[in-house]
PDB file of C-alpha atoms in Angstrom:
ATOM      1  CA  MET L   1      16.896   3.915 -13.768  1.00 66.00           C
ATOM      2  CA  THR L   2      18.325   5.697 -10.974  1.00 75.00           C
ATOM      3  CA  GLN L   3      20.791   8.112 -12.455  1.00 79.00           C
ATOM      4  CA  PHE L   4      18.661  11.581 -12.478  1.00 85.00           C
ATOM      5  CA  PHE L   5      19.068  11.426  -8.652  1.00 83.00           C
ATOM      6  CA  ASP L   6      22.779  11.635  -9.130  1.00 83.00           C
ATOM      7  CA  ARG L   7      21.807  15.251 -10.101  1.00 87.00           C
ATOM      8  CA  ILE L   8      19.910  16.348  -7.354  1.00 88.00           C
ATOM      9  CA  ASP L   9      21.284  18.150  -4.257  1.00 90.00           C
ATOM     10  CA  PHE L  10      19.650  17.774  -0.938  1.00 91.00           C
ATOM     11  CA  ASP L  11      19.847  17.464   2.910  1.00 94.00           C
ATOM     12  CA  PRO L  12      19.022  13.810   3.377  1.00 93.00           C
ATOM     13  CA  THR L  13      17.860  14.532   6.796  1.00 91.00           C
ATOM     14  CA  ARG L  14      15.530  17.096   5.833  1.00 94.00           C
ATOM     15  CA  CYS L  15      13.635  15.398   3.139  1.00 94.00           C
ATOM     16  CA  SER L  16      10.991  12.703   2.636  1.00 95.00           C
ATOM     17  CA  VAL L  17      10.820  10.674  -0.839  1.00 96.00           C
ATOM     18  CA  PHE L  18       7.679   9.214  -1.792  1.00 96.00           C
ATOM     19  CA  ILE L  19       7.391   5.998  -4.086  1.00 95.00           C
ATOM     20  CA  CYS L  20       5.108   4.415  -6.359  1.00 92.00           C
ATOM     21  CA  GLY L  21       5.210   2.756  -9.391  1.00 89.00           C
ATOM     22  CA  PRO L  22       6.255  -1.197 -10.078  1.00 87.00           C
ATOM     23  CA  GLU L  23       8.277  -2.843  -7.036  1.00 84.00           C
ATOM     24  CA  GLY L  24      11.436  -3.654  -9.018  1.00 86.00           C
ATOM     25  CA  MET L  25      11.615   0.352  -9.483  1.00 89.00           C
ATOM     26  CA  MET L  26      11.010   1.147  -6.088  1.00 90.00           C
ATOM     27  CA  ARG L  27      13.925  -1.154  -4.403  1.00 90.00           C
ATOM     28  CA  ALA L  28      16.317   0.755  -7.020  1.00 91.00           C
ATOM     29  CA  VAL L  29      15.247   3.875  -5.847  1.00 93.00           C
ATOM     30  CA  ILE L  30      15.220   2.660  -2.295  1.00 94.00           C
ATOM     31  CA  LYS L  31      18.886   1.448  -2.738  1.00 92.00           C
ATOM     32  CA  THR L  32      19.507   5.123  -4.373  1.00 93.00           C
ATOM     33  CA  MET L  33      18.533   7.146  -1.506  1.00 94.00           C
ATOM     34  CA  ARG L  34      19.866   4.551   1.305  1.00 94.00           C
ATOM     35  CA  GLN L  35      23.265   4.912  -0.106  1.00 93.00           C
ATOM     36  CA  ARG L  36      22.584   9.288  -0.149  1.00 93.00           C
ATOM     37  CA  GLU L  37      21.559   8.242   3.828  1.00 95.00           C
ATOM     38  CA  VAL L  38      18.262   9.172   3.510  1.00 95.00           C
ATOM     39  CA  PRO L  39      16.927   7.176   7.034  1.00 95.00           C
ATOM     40  CA  GLU L  40      14.005   4.396   6.092  1.00 93.00           C
ATOM     41  CA  GLU L  41      11.652   6.288   8.433  1.00 94.00           C
ATOM     42  CA  ARG L  42      12.055   9.231   5.355  1.00 96.00           C
ATOM     43  CA  ILE L  43      11.147   6.907   2.481  1.00 97.00           C
ATOM     44  CA  TRP L  44       7.189   5.877   1.907  1.00 97.00           C
ATOM     45  CA  LEU L  45       6.091   3.486  -0.313  1.00 95.00           C
ATOM     46  CA  SER L  46       2.749   3.370  -2.146  1.00 95.00           C
ATOM     47  CA  MET L  47       1.903   0.067  -3.006  1.00 91.00           C
ATOM     48  CA  GLU L  48       0.139  -0.952  -6.271  1.00 82.00           C
ATOM     49  CA  ARG L  49      -0.950  -4.432  -5.456  1.00 78.00           C
ATOM     50  CA  ASN L  50      -4.060  -5.654  -6.524  1.00 77.00           C
ATOM     51  CA  MET L  51      -7.068  -5.571  -4.195  1.00 80.00           C
ATOM     52  CA  HIS L  52     -10.067  -7.787  -4.210  1.00 86.00           C
ATOM     53  CA  CYS L  53     -11.750  -8.204  -0.955  1.00 87.00           C
ATOM     54  CA  ALA L  54     -10.416  -4.630   0.670  1.00 84.00           C
ATOM     55  CA  ILE L  55     -10.417  -6.420   4.377  1.00 87.00           C
ATOM     56  CA  GLY L  56      -7.583  -8.478   4.271  1.00 86.00           C
ATOM     57  CA  SER L  57      -8.924 -12.236   3.612  1.00 90.00           C
ATOM     58  CA  CYS L  58      -8.704 -13.114   0.114  1.00 90.00           C
ATOM     59  CA  GLY L  59      -4.642 -12.360   0.416  1.00 88.00           C
ATOM     60  CA  ARG L  60      -4.157 -11.197  -3.029  1.00 89.00           C
ATOM     61  CA  CYS L  61      -2.406  -8.141  -1.738  1.00 88.00           C
ATOM     62  CA  GLN L  62      -0.577  -9.654   1.072  1.00 89.00           C
ATOM     63  CA  LEU L  63       3.148  -8.316   1.367  1.00 86.00           C
ATOM     64  CA  GLY L  64       4.846 -10.326   4.454  1.00 87.00           C
ATOM     65  CA  PRO L  65       2.109 -10.270   7.174  1.00 90.00           C
ATOM     66  CA  LYS L  66       1.041  -6.881   6.047  1.00 90.00           C
ATOM     67  CA  PHE L  67      -2.034  -6.410   3.758  1.00 91.00           C
ATOM     68  CA  VAL L  68      -2.246  -3.753   1.215  1.00 92.00           C
ATOM     69  CA  CYS L  69      -5.868  -3.436   1.648  1.00 91.00           C
ATOM     70  CA  ARG L  70      -6.050  -3.365   5.325  1.00 92.00           C
ATOM     71  CA  ASP L  71      -2.477  -1.771   6.686  1.00 92.00           C
ATOM     72  CA  GLY L  72      -1.811   0.453   3.812  1.00 90.00           C
ATOM     73  CA  PRO L  73      -1.602   1.300   0.894  1.00 92.00           C
ATOM     74  CA  VAL L  74       1.232   3.626   1.902  1.00 95.00           C
ATOM     75  CA  PHE L  75       3.939   2.264   4.295  1.00 95.00           C
ATOM     76  CA  THR L  76       7.379   3.401   5.486  1.00 95.00           C
ATOM     77  CA  CYS L  77      10.153   1.668   4.116  1.00 93.00           C
ATOM     78  CA  ARG L  78      11.527   0.449   7.096  1.00 92.00           C
ATOM     79  CA  GLU L  79       7.918  -1.420   7.960  1.00 92.00           C
ATOM     80  CA  LEU L  80       8.193  -3.358   4.238  1.00 90.00           C
ATOM     81  CA  ALA L  81      12.220  -3.635   4.066  1.00 86.00           C
ATOM     82  CA  PRO L  82      12.489  -7.210   4.970  1.00 87.00           C
ATOM     83  CA  TYR L  83       9.670  -8.183   2.664  1.00 84.00           C
ATOM     84  CA  LEU L  84      10.872  -6.109  -0.858  1.00 79.00           C
ATOM     85  CA  SER L  85      14.494  -8.017  -1.053  1.00 71.00           C
ATOM     86  CA  HIS L  86      12.546 -11.027  -1.667  1.00 64.00           C
ATOM     87  CA  ARG L  87      11.222 -10.698  -5.362  1.00 61.00           C
ATOM     88  CA  GLY L  88       7.615 -12.020  -5.801  1.00 56.00           C
ATOM     89  CA  VAL L  89       6.790 -11.441  -2.311  1.00 50.00           C
TER      90      VAL L  89
END
């Protein structure tokens, strides 16, 4: 899934990574970028959670203590790393 990243030459201290898509794919890209030493604070995730109320009260878009509709939808990897390691969270 991430084999094309091996073909790209970049300086991990000078790049930013922006990811959107299914959360399983995001996990794979994060793992690859961390292996290539891109800092967590330079990896940005656009979460595509289903948002119903848009004010954080229904809980549909909750990810750990974060609500995608209220606190996001874009977060750094560092903010979400503890919650992305759990499937279905």
